Amino acid sequence: MELQENRGEGPFIDSYQSGEFFLIDQQEYKSSVLVQAEKNTTIWLPQSFAEINANAIAMIIDLKPQLVLLGTGSKMQFLQASLLEPLYAKNIGVEMMSTAAACRTYDVLMAESRDVVAALILE
């Protein structure tokens, strides 16, 4: 049986090197990013988990996804409930995981044509 890769529509995360770069659709990014299925890739302001604030969350909300994969760096960390409330108020689901896991999960969901944003911390 011949299998064909279904890359879906929109940015595909080709690789990630912790603390160094993301390779997204063959373009290298050396900062945190927001990657949206069927849309584009945007530089995201927080460069560490500790820098995620209300403005960073507002950038995600402006993209109007159904689901956010929050890549929290080299290890899984959890945001304060007060930062998550604006997402929940807009019925936006949130999953927190390491950045490497978020990259892999994003590619799978994007290939399934899901309305997903990966908010990825580079560290």
C-alpha positions as YAML, in Angstrom:
chain: A
units: angstrom
residues:
- id: 1
  name: MET
  ca: [0.00, 0.00, 0.00]
- id: 2
  name: GLU
  ca: [1.34, 3.39, -0.93]
- id: 3
  name: LEU
  ca: [0.90, 6.06, 1.73]
- id: 4
  name: GLN
  ca: [0.83, 9.69, 0.87]
- id: 5
  name: GLU
  ca: [1.62, 12.40, 3.32]
- id: 6
  name: ASN
  ca: [-1.36, 14.68, 3.96]
- id: 7
  name: ARG
  ca: [0.12, 17.98, 5.03]
- id: 8
  name: GLY
  ca: [-3.19, 19.83, 5.21]
- id: 9
  name: GLU
  ca: [-3.46, 23.51, 4.44]
- id: 10
  name: GLY
  ca: [-1.27, 26.04, 6.11]
- id: 11
  name: PRO
  ca: [2.09, 26.20, 7.82]
- id: 12
  name: PHE
  ca: [3.77, 22.86, 8.52]
- id: 13
  name: ILE
  ca: [6.33, 22.65, 11.33]
- id: 14
  name: ASP
  ca: [9.26, 20.87, 9.72]
- id: 15
  name: SER
  ca: [11.53, 20.85, 12.79]
- id: 16
  name: TYR
  ca: [12.21, 22.41, 16.16]
- id: 17
  name: GLN
  ca: [15.48, 22.75, 18.04]
- id: 18
  name: SER
  ca: [14.90, 23.78, 21.66]
- id: 19
  name: GLY
  ca: [16.20, 27.27, 22.35]
- id: 20
  name: GLU
  ca: [17.51, 27.69, 18.81]
- id: 21
  name: PHE
  ca: [14.92, 27.69, 16.02]
- id: 22
  name: PHE
  ca: [11.69, 26.53, 14.44]
- id: 23
  name: LEU
  ca: [11.70, 25.50, 10.79]
- id: 24
  name: ILE
  ca: [8.21, 26.18, 9.45]
- id: 25
  name: ASP
  ca: [7.52, 25.63, 5.75]
- id: 26
  name: GLN
  ca: [11.29, 25.76, 5.20]
- id: 27
  name: GLN
  ca: [11.58, 29.20, 6.86]
- id: 28
  name: GLU
  ca: [13.63, 29.52, 10.04]
- id: 29
  name: TYR
  ca: [12.30, 31.42, 13.07]
- id: 30
  name: LYS
  ca: [14.56, 32.21, 16.05]
- id: 31
  name: SER
  ca: [11.84, 33.43, 18.39]
- id: 32
  name: SER
  ca: [8.56, 32.28, 19.83]
- id: 33
  name: VAL
  ca: [5.79, 31.97, 17.25]
- id: 34
  name: LEU
  ca: [2.06, 31.61, 16.68]
- id: 35
  name: VAL
  ca: [1.33, 29.10, 13.93]
- id: 36
  name: GLN
  ca: [-2.23, 28.92, 12.64]
- id: 37
  name: ALA
  ca: [-3.61, 26.17, 10.44]
- id: 38
  name: GLU
  ca: [-4.67, 27.41, 7.01]
- id: 39
  name: LYS
  ca: [-3.30, 30.86, 7.83]
- id: 40
  name: ASN
  ca: [0.23, 31.98, 8.64]
- id: 41
  name: THR
  ca: [3.06, 32.15, 11.14]
- id: 42
  name: THR
  ca: [3.50, 35.22, 13.35]
- id: 43
  name: ILE
  ca: [6.23, 36.18, 15.82]
- id: 44
  name: TRP
  ca: [4.85, 35.86, 19.37]
- id: 45
  name: LEU
  ca: [6.14, 38.32, 21.94]
- id: 46
  name: PRO
  ca: [6.83, 36.16, 25.01]
- id: 47
  name: GLN
  ca: [10.27, 34.58, 24.77]
- id: 48
  name: SER
  ca: [9.87, 32.51, 27.94]
- id: 49
  name: PHE
  ca: [6.99, 30.88, 29.77]
- id: 50
  name: ALA
  ca: [7.29, 33.48, 32.54]
- id: 51
  name: GLU
  ca: [6.66, 36.26, 30.00]
- id: 52
  name: ILE
  ca: [3.22, 34.99, 28.95]
- id: 53
  name: ASN
  ca: [0.80, 37.71, 30.02]
- id: 54
  name: ALA
  ca: [-2.65, 39.06, 29.14]
- id: 55
  name: ASN
  ca: [-1.33, 40.77, 25.99]
- id: 56
  name: ALA
  ca: [0.17, 37.49, 24.75]
- id: 57
  name: ILE
  ca: [-3.15, 35.73, 25.35]
- id: 58
  name: ALA
  ca: [-5.00, 38.54, 23.54]
- id: 59
  name: MET
  ca: [-2.82, 37.90, 20.46]
- id: 60
  name: ILE
  ca: [-4.06, 34.31, 20.47]
- id: 61
  name: ILE
  ca: [-7.70, 35.32, 20.94]
- id: 62
  name: ASP
  ca: [-7.44, 37.70, 17.97]
- id: 63
  name: LEU
  ca: [-6.75, 34.67, 15.74]
- id: 64
  name: LYS
  ca: [-10.13, 33.14, 16.75]
- id: 65
  name: PRO
  ca: [-9.10, 29.47, 16.84]
- id: 66
  name: GLN
  ca: [-11.17, 26.62, 18.23]
- id: 67
  name: LEU
  ca: [-8.13, 25.12, 19.95]
- id: 68
  name: VAL
  ca: [-4.78, 26.41, 21.20]
- id: 69
  name: LEU
  ca: [-1.77, 24.18, 21.74]
- id: 70
  name: LEU
  ca: [0.45, 26.05, 24.15]
- id: 71
  name: GLY
  ca: [4.06, 24.89, 23.85]
- id: 72
  name: THR
  ca: [5.56, 25.88, 27.20]
- id: 73
  name: GLY
  ca: [9.23, 25.25, 26.48]
- id: 74
  name: SER
  ca: [11.36, 22.20, 27.24]
- id: 75
  name: LYS
  ca: [8.94, 20.98, 29.91]
- id: 76
  name: MET
  ca: [5.19, 21.13, 30.42]
- id: 77
  name: GLN
  ca: [4.07, 24.00, 32.63]
- id: 78
  name: PHE
  ca: [0.65, 25.36, 33.52]
- id: 79
  name: LEU
  ca: [-0.61, 28.92, 33.20]
- id: 80
  name: GLN
  ca: [-2.52, 30.62, 35.97]
- id: 81
  name: ALA
  ca: [-6.28, 30.27, 35.67]
- id: 82
  name: SER
  ca: [-6.66, 34.05, 35.41]
- id: 83
  name: LEU
  ca: [-4.67, 34.03, 32.15]
- id: 84
  name: LEU
  ca: [-6.78, 31.21, 30.72]
- id: 85
  name: GLU
  ca: [-10.18, 32.75, 31.56]
- id: 86
  name: PRO
  ca: [-10.31, 35.02, 28.47]
- id: 87
  name: LEU
  ca: [-9.76, 31.97, 26.23]
- id: 88
  name: TYR
  ca: [-12.46, 29.96, 27.99]
- id: 89
  name: ALA
  ca: [-14.85, 32.94, 27.79]
- id: 90
  name: LYS
  ca: [-14.51, 32.77, 23.98]
- id: 91
  name: ASN
  ca: [-15.00, 28.96, 23.98]
- id: 92
  name: ILE
  ca: [-11.39, 28.39, 22.89]
- id: 93
  name: GLY
  ca: [-9.94, 25.11, 24.10]
- id: 94
  name: VAL
  ca: [-6.40, 25.09, 25.49]
- id: 95
  name: GLU
  ca: [-3.91, 22.25, 25.83]
- id: 96
  name: MET
  ca: [-0.56, 22.87, 27.51]
- id: 97
  name: MET
  ca: [2.42, 20.67, 26.68]
- id: 98
  name: SER
  ca: [6.12, 20.89, 25.99]
- id: 99
  name: THR
  ca: [6.96, 22.82, 22.83]
- id: 100
  name: ALA
  ca: [8.23, 19.66, 21.10]
- id: 101
  name: ALA
  ca: [4.93, 17.87, 21.81]
- id: 102
  name: ALA
  ca: [2.93, 20.92, 20.70]
- id: 103
  name: CYS
  ca: [4.81, 20.99, 17.36]
- id: 104
  name: ARG
  ca: [4.04, 17.33, 16.69]
- id: 105
  name: THR
  ca: [0.40, 17.65, 17.77]
- id: 106
  name: TYR
  ca: [-0.12, 20.79, 15.69]
- id: 107
  name: ASP
  ca: [1.08, 19.05, 12.52]
- id: 108
  name: VAL
  ca: [-1.35, 16.17, 13.08]
- id: 109
  name: LEU
  ca: [-4.33, 18.44, 13.78]
- id: 110
  name: MET
  ca: [-3.46, 20.78, 10.91]
- id: 111
  name: ALA
  ca: [-3.36, 17.78, 8.55]
- id: 112
  name: GLU
  ca: [-6.89, 16.94, 9.76]
- id: 113
  name: SER
  ca: [-7.98, 20.49, 8.81]
- id: 114
  name: ARG
  ca: [-8.67, 21.41, 12.43]
- id: 115
  name: ASP
  ca: [-8.91, 25.09, 13.43]
- id: 116
  name: VAL
  ca: [-5.83, 25.11, 15.64]
- id: 117
  name: VAL
  ca: [-3.19, 27.60, 16.72]
- id: 118
  name: ALA
  ca: [0.15, 26.52, 18.15]
- id: 119
  name: ALA
  ca: [1.53, 29.15, 20.53]
- id: 120
  name: LEU
  ca: [5.14, 28.06, 20.83]
- id: 121
  name: ILE
  ca: [7.79, 29.24, 23.27]
- id: 122
  name: LEU
  ca: [11.24, 28.72, 21.76]
- id: 123
  name: GLU
  ca: [13.15, 28.00, 25.01]
...
